[in-house]
Amino acid sequence: MTKNIPEIFGCMVFNDDVMRERLPKEVYKSLTKTIATGKTIDASVADVVAAAMKDWAIEKGATHYTHWFQPLTGVTAEKHDSFISPVGSCKVVMEFSGKELIKGESDASSFPSGGLRATFEARGYTAWDPASYAFVKDGTLYIPTAFCSYTGEALDTKTPLLRSMDAISTQGLRILRLFGDTVTQRLNTTVGAEQEYFIVDKKMYDKRKDLIYTGRTLFGAPAPKGQELEDHYFGPLKTRISAYMQDLDEALWILGINSKTKHNEAAPAQHELAPIFETTNMAVDHNLLIMEYMKKIAEKHGLVCLLHEKPYAGVNGSGKHNNWSISTDTGKNLIKAGKTPADNVLFLLSLAAIIKAVDDYQDLMRISVSHAGNDHRLGANEAPPAIVSIFVGEELEQIIDAIVDGKTYVGAKAGIMDLGIPTVPTFRKDTTDRNRTSPFAFTGNKFEFRMVGSSQNIAMPNIVLNTAVAESFKQFADVLEAADDFDAAVAKLIKDTFTEHRRILFDGNGYSEEWEKEAERRGLLNLKTSVDAYKQFNAPKNVKLFLDHGVMNEVEINSREEIYFENYAKIVNIEALTMIEMASRDIIPAVNAYVAEVADTMGAKLAVLPDINVSVEKDIITKLSELNSKAYVALDELKKAEAKAAKLADAVKRAEAYCYEVIPAMEKLRSYVDAMEPITASEYWPLPTYGDLMFNV
Ligand code: ADP
Ligand code: MG
């Protein structure tokens, strides 16, 4: 049955259309002003909005409401209350006040607080974010909120995000005013997050403890076929996957999420979903919903969606391309290159601000995408490297070079692409060719931050981008506001900034070893693991950045640092324990059983024919026995490393022990197990193989 898409799109969202229709004119005006400018909402307005929201939600089948928030666990949290309010002894009415809309109370003690818990009360508050639309899902009205402690410290990812959006708007507006723009009231950053994921059959998944407990395979020899034929990438969708994607799209459209493109990705059973971009806080909320629905809808189809960055060793991992841009509330994109970027001063200045921000805060960029799962991608010989660099494309790079060298830029003739087929029109070739290996690439009117992990909440990468660029704008505005000759000052500022930060631009192969060496020569950071990266988090310059722009205070920064290290240790700990269990109870016994069978066969053969050739049996028994005893020793080493790490009281030392000692021990154990898999009979091997997992959907 095909549904009427335009009719269902956003039908469960309390969006602008619904607000306009259902709110008194004055209230609607006041609310949209709050949304557009980020100003605090009036209490009387909240009451009216709450009542309208409730009536609308009840019509949509809702009986409950929830303040929906994003604690530092990386996923979302919700606590449902019903609208029911007793009247007398046997009657109820459905009620929802402005107070209930604006503020909720929640026990914060079970959410990670990184030390905040010890210092402060366990109580936490949720506060309505009017700039994200409320929606009805599963009979509940969802109200997007920020989550903070009793004393007002942000316990979530959303609060600093909203503050960072304010920061870049405030500083960016100073620049716009200098360019004579008196109209713009607010600058918004926009984000479109392309989401990669893997699909696996539920029956196979259920047989893998590693997938169940950790979201990735901890053992597994390569399948005979991998992604070398590239026959999967953009290939036709399989029937089951296609049905799944259609269901997923529909569920998302109902919630007003603009899921736009879907296709197969590089690895077998890997796919991608791209929504149309929107204001950053909405994009973050929606990305979280996309991830939630990817998992939920998969279940209905007997499938499981894996959002882990590296479910399978040896094949492509999953990322999230965070497309990011800045535009005015009137829709003017500050970093749209246009036809003649060399003559567009505001564009060049904005570009300079971003280049400077990324160079100055390479460490924060790297930290914002760091977590245990993403370490298997970044720097581990696949896209993109752990070194932060920027790709701007040939034309822009030539313009920047010309500015740095003080030469006039002679425009690149935008090449005409003629495909030589009469029915295909010629089109202007992109002046920015695509560089797939770049962690941060300019694509005409936006930057694509490609280091983000597929499982991550995209709030932090955007907090860092917004705040770092706000700082560039601030420094620029300080200089320009004080300048006598504006034009000369802007020209000098652009030239100086490009000159100083030229080193962060790179258009070569980001996977190559030469780049590692070259990056080192240029003095760029190469933070190989999450733990290496986290150590830079509260460097004085980073603390100063967050403080100066009111994005996070010191308590909030320290709590996040602690959670980084804690989370990392917890994830690797679960992986190590899972490996220990699988090796001890499933794999080593299975290999022993197979060896015993081969030995029995050999004995039986020799009993009837003492001179028979049993070299096959001998060889199998010898190889497997050797590998299995090595695996057993490695297992013991892993147990010791895990026990030692788990005992460490200091969060940083503990994370270091997991990173530098437990992970290598895990890799060693895996290498012996993976070597046994191809020489153990299928019927004895206790796990579905990589082939079963990747080619059975
Ligand atoms: P590309 O071909 O460069 O990948 P697409 O048009 O496919 O570009 O867009 C990729 C993603 O970038 C989509 O999610 C899209 O909505 C998003 N995007 C496009 N323009 C912007 C913008 N101005 N700000 C943020 N994201 C954007
Ligand atoms: Mg892309």
XYZ file of C-alpha atoms and ligand atoms in Angstrom:
725
model
C 0.000 0.000 0.000
C 1.485 3.311 -0.986
C 0.787 6.178 1.321
C 0.376 9.784 0.418
C 3.801 11.036 1.392
C 3.120 14.790 1.377
C 0.131 14.067 3.608
C 1.998 11.981 6.164
C 5.148 14.069 6.169
C 5.574 15.671 9.585
C 2.015 14.724 10.595
C 3.187 13.877 14.108
C 5.173 17.079 14.607
C 4.084 20.232 16.391
C 5.787 22.279 13.729
C 5.484 25.801 12.432
C 2.323 25.102 10.411
C 0.563 23.562 13.395
C 1.660 26.397 15.656
C 0.407 29.019 13.259
C -2.893 27.259 12.931
C -3.462 26.537 16.588
C -1.895 29.377 18.541
C -3.370 32.862 19.007
C -1.550 35.283 16.712
C 0.322 37.088 19.483
C 1.451 33.861 21.109
C 2.595 32.457 17.787
C 4.562 35.622 17.076
C 6.174 35.575 20.483
C 7.091 31.901 20.183
C 8.574 32.178 16.703
C 10.574 35.154 17.885
C 11.958 33.026 20.697
C 12.815 30.310 18.209
C 14.428 32.680 15.734
C 16.426 34.750 18.186
C 17.081 32.317 20.995
C 15.486 34.656 23.573
C 13.846 33.288 26.724
C 10.165 32.507 26.535
C 7.481 34.284 28.528
C 5.616 32.240 31.199
C 2.187 33.326 29.976
C 3.082 32.305 26.458
C 4.181 28.890 27.718
C 0.766 28.209 29.268
C -1.016 28.853 26.010
C 1.488 26.810 24.020
C 1.199 23.922 26.491
C -2.572 23.826 26.219
C -2.469 23.877 22.429
C 0.225 21.237 22.364
C -1.766 18.972 24.669
C -4.973 19.230 22.632
C -3.084 18.555 19.444
C -1.183 15.607 20.978
C -4.383 14.044 22.306
C -5.894 14.249 18.829
C -2.817 12.365 17.629
C -3.493 9.638 20.176
C -1.160 10.727 22.958
C -1.946 9.978 26.590
C 1.459 10.833 28.014
C 4.161 13.411 27.637
C 7.861 13.173 28.191
C 10.752 15.543 28.478
C 13.148 14.021 26.014
C 16.802 14.724 26.728
C 20.337 13.813 25.778
C 22.402 12.834 28.805
C 26.115 12.214 28.458
C 25.519 8.534 27.724
C 25.442 9.393 24.028
C 21.842 8.217 23.589
C 18.526 9.784 24.559
C 16.523 9.456 27.755
C 12.866 9.932 28.547
C 10.491 9.645 31.500
C 6.794 9.466 30.737
C 4.035 11.238 32.663
C 0.402 11.043 31.737
C -1.764 14.078 31.102
C -4.265 12.642 33.537
C -5.202 14.777 36.476
C -7.863 13.612 38.972
C -11.041 15.610 39.477
C -12.953 14.565 42.568
C -12.774 10.874 43.394
C -13.612 9.144 40.153
C -12.999 11.530 37.287
C -9.971 12.691 35.419
C -9.184 15.485 33.012
C -6.247 15.773 30.663
C -4.020 18.599 31.792
C -0.710 20.069 30.808
C 0.512 23.402 32.085
C 3.126 25.834 30.866
C 5.167 24.966 33.929
C 5.142 21.295 32.994
C 6.129 22.172 29.457
C 8.989 24.442 30.463
C 10.506 22.499 33.298
C 10.679 18.903 34.459
C 12.382 17.262 37.341
C 14.308 14.070 37.006
C 16.584 12.016 39.170
C 20.021 12.683 37.755
C 21.850 10.176 39.890
C 21.834 7.339 37.379
C 23.215 9.364 34.493
C 26.898 9.942 34.004
C 27.854 13.231 35.551
C 31.630 12.921 35.758
C 31.972 14.049 39.328
C 29.100 16.531 39.219
C 27.039 14.012 41.115
C 29.383 13.924 44.065
C 29.418 17.659 44.420
C 25.810 18.413 43.795
C 22.360 17.176 44.526
C 21.075 14.148 42.687
C 18.150 16.136 41.345
C 18.276 17.155 37.712
C 16.097 19.439 35.674
C 14.929 19.292 32.127
C 14.156 22.553 30.342
C 12.124 22.892 27.142
C 14.038 23.759 23.974
C 11.416 25.660 21.952
C 13.735 25.671 18.947
C 13.271 21.921 18.470
C 9.760 20.849 17.555
C 7.810 18.591 19.890
C 6.377 15.428 18.353
C 4.122 12.477 19.095
C 5.595 9.021 19.018
C 4.169 5.787 20.458
C 1.282 7.551 22.156
C 3.503 10.087 23.883
C 4.156 13.764 23.343
C 7.928 14.202 23.140
C 9.251 17.558 24.277
C 12.888 18.138 23.375
C 14.671 19.485 26.436
C 18.011 20.402 27.914
C 19.109 18.558 31.058
C 20.957 20.208 33.909
C 21.861 19.711 37.552
C 20.212 21.408 40.508
C 22.858 24.103 40.389
C 22.465 24.640 36.681
C 25.433 22.726 35.310
C 24.639 21.098 31.989
C 24.398 17.332 32.341
C 23.679 16.866 28.666
C 25.008 17.441 25.186
C 22.236 19.765 24.095
C 22.816 22.672 26.476
C 26.397 23.344 25.369
C 25.247 22.885 21.779
C 22.610 25.587 22.098
C 25.140 27.839 23.833
C 27.657 27.252 21.037
C 25.006 28.182 18.480
C 24.437 31.423 20.372
C 28.167 32.072 20.528
C 28.753 31.779 16.799
C 25.683 33.889 16.121
C 26.791 36.644 18.484
C 30.319 36.845 17.102
C 29.292 36.334 13.488
C 26.759 39.153 13.721
C 29.582 41.524 14.723
C 31.252 40.667 11.418
C 28.044 41.056 9.414
C 27.413 44.483 10.949
C 30.892 45.566 9.839
C 29.926 44.563 6.320
C 26.893 46.815 6.589
C 24.308 44.129 7.209
C 21.733 45.607 9.585
C 18.959 43.152 8.800
C 20.231 39.807 10.012
C 19.129 39.020 13.567
C 20.636 35.611 13.941
C 23.242 33.381 12.364
C 22.468 29.692 12.309
C 24.718 26.783 11.705
C 23.123 24.057 9.634
C 23.914 20.373 9.581
C 23.103 17.446 7.354
C 24.439 14.223 8.830
C 24.839 11.329 6.437
C 24.476 8.166 8.463
C 26.208 4.895 7.590
C 25.165 1.558 9.052
C 25.368 -2.206 8.645
C 22.487 -4.650 8.533
C 22.747 -8.217 9.752
C 20.235 -11.039 9.944
C 18.778 -11.334 13.445
C 19.248 -15.116 13.517
C 22.968 -14.741 12.806
C 23.291 -11.850 15.203
C 21.752 -13.864 18.041
C 24.530 -16.421 17.719
C 27.274 -13.827 18.258
C 27.808 -12.737 21.852
C 30.274 -10.141 20.619
C 27.646 -8.435 18.487
C 25.104 -8.635 21.288
C 27.360 -7.230 24.005
C 29.655 -4.909 22.070
C 28.074 -4.168 18.691
C 31.114 -5.424 16.817
C 32.725 -8.761 16.022
C 35.686 -9.479 18.275
C 36.709 -12.554 16.295
C 36.244 -13.503 12.674
C 38.436 -14.570 9.779
C 37.914 -12.734 6.483
C 35.247 -14.120 4.160
C 36.401 -15.397 0.742
C 34.747 -12.340 -0.748
C 35.058 -8.873 0.717
C 34.454 -5.509 -0.901
C 37.135 -5.881 -3.594
C 34.703 -6.189 -6.495
C 32.957 -3.022 -5.374
C 29.785 -4.584 -6.701
C 27.856 -3.509 -3.640
C 28.565 0.224 -3.665
C 25.514 2.000 -5.088
C 24.377 -1.422 -6.344
C 20.705 -2.363 -6.567
C 19.068 -2.798 -3.169
C 18.160 -6.298 -2.085
C 14.454 -6.934 -1.579
C 14.634 -7.254 2.196
C 16.808 -4.195 2.580
C 14.613 -2.233 0.252
C 11.497 -3.094 2.295
C 13.340 -2.111 5.458
C 14.451 1.215 4.025
C 10.970 2.023 2.833
C 9.513 1.381 6.285
C 12.286 3.402 7.846
C 11.738 6.347 5.522
C 8.039 6.344 6.245
C 8.530 6.286 10.003
C 10.972 9.192 9.697
C 8.790 11.218 7.346
C 5.915 11.010 9.817
C 8.210 12.678 12.339
C 9.103 15.350 9.819
C 12.597 14.005 9.255
C 13.675 14.665 5.722
C 15.272 11.373 4.842
C 16.339 12.052 1.295
C 18.775 9.554 -0.123
C 19.559 5.967 0.620
C 22.065 3.713 -1.016
C 24.411 0.811 -0.564
C 27.831 1.666 0.819
C 31.282 0.268 0.094
C 31.174 -2.836 2.285
C 28.759 -5.716 1.817
C 25.574 -5.174 3.898
C 26.577 -1.556 4.533
C 24.193 1.279 3.708
C 23.727 4.999 4.101
C 20.871 7.365 4.809
C 21.145 11.104 4.197
C 18.609 13.621 5.456
C 18.232 17.154 4.121
C 20.155 19.607 6.267
C 18.509 21.792 8.911
C 19.417 23.978 11.880
C 22.017 22.202 13.990
C 19.962 21.458 17.114
C 17.187 19.983 14.991
C 19.710 17.998 12.994
C 21.129 16.562 16.216
C 17.691 15.580 17.532
C 16.796 14.060 14.206
C 19.998 12.131 13.864
C 19.308 10.550 17.250
C 15.812 9.628 16.107
C 17.189 8.251 12.847
C 19.534 5.979 14.776
C 16.744 4.885 17.114
C 14.421 4.065 14.229
C 17.121 2.317 12.225
C 17.346 -0.191 15.055
C 13.663 -0.399 15.826
C 12.462 -0.894 12.246
C 15.185 -3.484 11.598
C 13.701 -5.678 14.331
C 10.378 -5.753 12.514
C 12.136 -7.159 9.461
C 14.069 -9.855 11.317
C 17.189 -7.757 10.949
C 19.560 -5.946 13.272
C 21.080 -2.579 12.488
C 24.685 -2.177 13.581
C 25.715 1.412 14.214
C 29.169 0.532 15.496
C 32.069 2.196 13.673
C 33.758 -1.101 12.914
C 31.517 -4.146 13.107
C 33.905 -6.193 10.955
C 37.670 -6.117 10.752
C 39.091 -5.823 7.253
C 36.085 -4.182 5.619
C 35.052 -0.557 5.516
C 33.823 0.928 8.788
C 30.893 3.293 9.312
C 31.050 7.013 9.815
C 28.777 9.950 9.822
C 29.521 12.784 7.434
C 28.632 15.911 9.318
C 27.925 18.525 6.620
C 28.159 21.893 8.304
C 27.529 25.433 7.163
C 26.581 28.899 8.427
C 23.742 31.025 7.169
C 21.759 34.067 8.190
C 18.158 33.936 9.372
C 17.267 35.258 5.945
C 18.862 32.222 4.334
C 22.134 33.672 3.037
C 24.919 31.093 3.222
C 28.177 32.701 4.372
C 30.389 30.071 2.826
C 28.788 29.686 -0.554
C 31.727 29.981 -2.901
C 29.674 31.327 -5.816
C 31.059 31.927 -9.304
C 33.855 34.266 -8.311
C 34.957 33.387 -4.789
C 38.106 35.489 -5.187
C 35.994 38.661 -5.232
C 33.709 37.735 -2.366
C 35.325 39.281 0.689
C 32.798 38.047 3.243
C 33.170 34.532 1.850
C 36.965 34.686 2.047
C 36.847 36.043 5.581
C 34.428 33.315 6.686
C 36.615 30.710 5.014
C 39.636 32.146 6.819
C 37.724 31.985 10.106
C 36.977 28.298 9.620
C 40.497 27.411 8.500
C 41.913 29.217 11.515
C 39.391 27.547 13.861
C 40.209 24.057 12.636
C 43.945 24.658 12.831
C 43.846 26.287 16.273
C 41.603 23.575 17.661
C 42.769 20.443 15.843
C 42.886 18.724 19.197
C 39.272 19.549 20.045
C 38.150 18.469 16.592
C 39.901 15.157 17.124
C 38.520 14.786 20.664
C 34.988 15.544 19.527
C 35.004 12.399 17.398
C 37.008 10.217 19.753
C 35.615 7.151 21.377
C 36.641 3.534 21.604
C 34.669 2.427 18.542
C 35.970 5.160 16.273
C 39.596 4.269 17.051
C 39.174 1.326 14.696
C 38.558 3.771 11.855
C 40.599 6.894 12.425
C 44.203 6.312 11.616
C 43.725 2.571 11.326
C 44.444 2.599 7.578
C 40.976 3.613 6.562
C 38.978 6.773 6.015
C 39.839 9.315 7.320
C 43.192 9.590 9.110
C 43.585 10.685 12.740
C 45.342 13.848 11.571
C 42.993 16.787 11.156
C 43.455 18.646 7.873
C 41.292 20.593 5.440
C 40.621 20.065 1.764
C 39.336 23.150 -0.042
C 39.668 22.027 -3.646
C 41.999 23.187 -6.382
C 40.422 26.526 -7.210
C 40.202 27.768 -3.641
C 43.653 26.556 -2.863
C 44.977 28.560 -5.811
C 43.108 31.612 -4.587
C 44.514 31.170 -1.090
C 48.021 30.714 -2.498
C 47.650 33.861 -4.587
C 46.523 35.830 -1.543
C 49.349 34.487 0.590
C 51.906 35.303 -2.132
C 50.365 38.712 -2.752
C 49.612 37.901 -6.402
C 46.496 38.540 -8.420
C 44.433 35.455 -8.901
C 43.739 34.567 -12.510
C 40.477 32.654 -12.449
C 40.428 28.965 -13.067
C 38.415 28.271 -16.158
C 35.692 26.094 -14.806
C 36.062 23.103 -17.134
C 33.075 22.039 -19.115
C 32.292 18.403 -18.670
C 31.271 16.833 -21.951
C 30.280 13.233 -21.600
C 30.056 12.811 -25.350
C 26.516 11.478 -25.223
C 24.053 13.685 -27.121
C 21.184 13.245 -24.685
C 23.249 14.081 -21.619
C 23.646 17.822 -21.332
C 27.078 19.230 -20.668
C 27.395 20.548 -17.158
C 29.840 22.670 -15.299
C 32.436 20.501 -13.658
C 32.667 20.955 -9.911
C 35.612 23.217 -9.263
C 36.091 21.339 -6.038
C 36.901 17.784 -6.959
C 36.126 15.296 -4.281
C 38.832 14.139 -1.980
C 37.488 11.099 -0.206
C 40.343 10.820 2.249
C 40.079 14.288 3.718
C 38.739 14.553 7.260
C 37.303 18.017 6.625
C 36.419 18.882 3.067
C 34.862 21.927 1.456
C 32.069 20.973 -0.913
C 30.957 24.248 -2.454
C 28.722 25.718 0.239
C 29.508 23.594 3.293
C 32.258 21.669 5.010
C 31.970 17.955 5.425
C 33.458 16.707 8.707
C 34.073 13.065 7.981
C 35.795 11.874 11.122
C 32.562 11.580 13.074
C 31.752 8.020 14.123
C 28.538 6.324 13.047
C 27.323 5.615 16.592
C 28.070 9.059 17.964
C 25.792 11.855 19.047
C 26.822 14.627 16.663
C 26.410 17.340 19.286
C 30.050 17.488 20.379
C 31.609 17.797 16.909
C 29.236 20.680 16.246
C 29.818 22.287 19.643
C 33.518 22.363 18.815
C 33.008 23.674 15.289
C 30.583 26.382 16.369
C 32.676 27.536 19.298
C 36.017 27.467 17.509
C 34.611 29.461 14.595
C 32.933 31.855 17.064
C 36.408 32.484 18.490
C 37.835 33.239 15.025
C 34.962 35.659 14.369
C 35.561 37.285 17.736
C 39.229 37.840 17.054
C 38.455 39.139 13.578
C 35.740 41.482 14.851
C 38.053 42.835 17.548
C 40.582 43.787 14.879
C 38.105 45.108 12.336
C 36.001 47.146 14.746
C 39.149 49.007 15.762
C 40.403 49.550 12.205
C 40.430 52.974 10.549
C 40.567 51.650 7.022
C 38.161 48.717 6.953
C 38.984 47.480 3.449
C 42.708 47.460 4.079
C 42.237 45.809 7.458
C 40.066 43.030 6.014
C 42.526 42.359 3.219
C 45.401 42.143 5.674
C 43.425 39.945 8.048
C 42.556 37.490 5.298
C 46.124 37.393 4.051
C 47.628 36.986 7.524
C 45.181 34.272 8.484
C 45.732 32.254 5.312
C 49.476 32.649 5.724
C 49.468 31.539 9.326
C 47.172 28.563 8.804
C 48.194 27.406 5.334
C 49.715 24.308 6.954
C 46.322 22.752 7.736
C 45.372 22.605 4.031
C 46.105 19.297 2.375
C 44.794 17.852 -0.864
C 46.818 14.650 -1.171
C 46.163 11.108 -0.068
C 45.327 11.225 3.620
C 45.916 7.489 4.068
C 49.513 7.558 2.954
C 52.533 7.228 5.169
C 54.088 10.260 3.462
C 51.247 12.364 4.798
C 51.987 11.264 8.358
C 55.567 12.404 7.899
C 54.607 15.584 6.110
C 52.009 16.414 8.773
C 54.650 15.989 11.438
C 56.960 18.360 9.559
C 54.117 20.869 9.448
C 53.612 20.531 13.164
C 50.113 19.087 12.915
C 48.811 16.873 15.661
C 48.527 13.140 15.162
C 46.530 11.873 18.118
C 46.340 8.197 17.335
C 43.933 6.927 19.968
C 41.012 8.348 21.894
C 43.035 8.226 25.080
C 45.834 10.271 23.497
C 43.216 12.751 22.367
C 41.285 13.026 25.641
C 44.437 14.088 27.441
C 44.364 17.332 25.463
C 40.769 18.129 26.351
C 41.309 20.444 29.261
C 44.448 22.098 27.949
C 44.343 25.754 29.094
C 43.603 27.083 25.589
C 40.616 24.745 25.252
C 39.225 25.578 28.673
C 39.613 29.244 27.842
C 37.728 28.809 24.587
C 34.694 27.232 26.239
C 34.745 29.687 29.132
C 35.119 32.788 26.951
C 32.086 31.873 24.887
C 29.986 30.652 27.795
C 29.662 27.217 26.253
C 30.862 25.220 29.252
C 32.159 26.255 32.653
C 35.074 24.568 34.352
C 32.912 22.121 36.265
C 31.181 21.094 33.059
C 34.469 20.705 31.202
C 36.000 18.567 33.934
C 32.949 16.368 34.192
C 33.062 15.686 30.477
C 36.738 14.887 30.584
C 36.131 12.361 33.329
C 33.277 10.764 31.412
C 35.457 10.442 28.315
C 38.034 8.377 30.166
C 35.416 6.424 32.115
C 33.404 5.517 29.039
C 36.457 4.433 27.153
C 37.543 2.089 29.940
C 34.040 0.677 30.300
C 33.702 -0.100 26.591
C 37.052 -1.856 26.302
C 36.366 -3.698 29.540
C 33.119 -5.136 28.182
C 34.907 -6.130 24.979
C 37.705 -7.853 26.891
C 35.276 -9.762 29.121
C 33.216 -10.809 26.109
C 36.311 -12.103 24.350
C 37.364 -13.977 27.452
C 33.984 -15.650 27.707
C 33.784 -16.539 24.020
C 37.309 -17.918 23.887
C 37.068 -19.858 27.143
C 33.617 -21.312 26.782
C 32.980 -21.551 23.065
C 36.021 -21.362 20.841
C 38.762 -23.242 22.650
C 36.426 -26.123 23.600
C 35.082 -26.279 20.034
C 38.552 -26.600 18.563
C 39.410 -29.271 21.118
C 36.300 -31.208 20.184
C 37.205 -31.060 16.511
C 40.782 -32.128 17.213
C 39.436 -35.036 19.258
C 37.263 -36.102 16.366
C 40.160 -35.963 13.937
C 42.291 -37.911 16.398
C 39.554 -40.534 16.728
C 39.360 -40.825 12.962
C 43.095 -41.197 12.745
C 43.090 -43.866 15.481
C 40.260 -45.743 13.795
C 42.040 -45.677 10.434
C 45.315 -46.873 11.897
C 43.545 -49.648 13.789
C 42.287 -51.190 10.568
C 45.203 -50.235 8.312
C 48.375 -49.547 10.325
C 50.296 -48.313 7.246
C 47.684 -45.903 5.928
C 48.611 -42.303 5.191
C 47.237 -40.125 8.018
C 49.246 -37.027 7.174
C 46.084 -34.893 6.851
C 44.887 -35.826 10.329
C 48.345 -35.352 11.750
C 48.705 -31.957 10.154
C 45.314 -30.716 11.349
C 45.897 -32.013 14.858
C 49.344 -30.441 15.025
C 48.365 -27.028 13.638
C 45.206 -26.678 15.671
C 46.773 -27.946 18.870
C 49.581 -25.447 18.557
C 47.293 -22.540 17.773
C 44.847 -23.515 20.479
C 47.534 -23.636 23.115
C 48.816 -20.247 21.947
C 45.270 -18.944 22.144
C 45.021 -20.327 25.636
C 48.179 -18.527 26.715
C 46.949 -15.298 25.074
C 43.628 -15.726 26.843
C 45.436 -15.951 30.140
C 47.432 -12.819 29.332
C 44.252 -10.978 28.427
C 42.641 -12.011 31.707
C 45.616 -10.650 33.602
C 45.735 -7.392 31.654
C 42.006 -6.865 32.154
C 42.166 -7.609 35.883
C 45.093 -5.226 36.283
C 43.387 -2.414 34.378
C 40.065 -2.872 36.152
C 41.735 -2.411 39.510
C 43.222 1.011 38.737
C 41.414 3.741 40.636
C 42.574 6.698 38.551
C 40.343 7.186 35.503
C 43.162 8.317 33.206
C 45.510 5.510 34.231
C 42.705 3.011 33.849
C 41.871 4.191 30.332
C 45.570 4.086 29.458
C 45.860 0.519 30.688
C 42.897 -0.531 28.567
C 44.243 1.284 25.547
C 47.909 0.322 25.690
C 47.740 -3.107 27.395
C 44.295 -4.677 27.168
C 43.687 -3.891 23.485
C 47.012 -5.386 22.328
C 46.232 -8.489 24.408
C 42.820 -8.694 22.716
C 44.425 -8.406 19.300
C 46.857 -11.189 20.085
C 44.117 -13.563 21.210
C 42.103 -12.707 18.147
C 44.984 -13.462 15.802
C 45.243 -17.092 17.012
C 41.497 -17.610 16.991
C 41.139 -16.169 13.496
C 43.945 -18.465 12.325
C 42.063 -21.499 13.666
C 38.739 -20.633 12.084
C 39.604 -21.500 8.456
C 41.075 -24.887 9.413
C 38.312 -25.994 11.765
C 35.352 -27.885 10.287
C 32.309 -25.632 9.853
C 30.080 -27.843 11.944
C 32.421 -27.416 14.896
C 32.970 -23.675 14.636
C 30.648 -22.130 17.214
C 30.060 -18.776 15.481
C 28.514 -17.603 12.214
C 31.379 -16.605 9.921
C 31.986 -13.213 8.314
C 30.502 -14.695 5.147
C 27.333 -15.717 7.025
C 27.030 -12.284 8.594
C 27.693 -10.117 5.572
C 26.241 -12.062 2.677
C 23.080 -13.413 4.263
C 20.834 -10.378 4.154
P 27.228 16.209 -1.757
O 26.850 15.795 -3.153
O 28.286 17.221 -1.663
O 27.405 15.032 -0.820
P 24.548 16.534 -1.079
O 23.656 17.518 -1.726
O 24.369 15.094 -1.375
O 25.997 17.016 -1.286
O 24.448 16.742 0.464
C 25.078 15.952 1.383
C 24.518 16.374 2.707
O 24.880 17.733 2.954
C 22.998 16.332 2.780
O 22.622 15.853 4.055
C 22.645 17.777 2.585
O 21.396 18.095 3.130
C 23.757 18.452 3.337
N 23.874 19.888 3.015
C 23.670 20.522 1.856
N 23.767 21.861 2.001
C 24.042 22.080 3.321
C 24.227 23.250 4.119
N 24.156 24.460 3.614
N 24.460 23.069 5.434
C 24.526 21.839 5.967
N 24.367 20.729 5.260
C 24.116 20.824 3.960
Mg 29.056 13.083 1.625
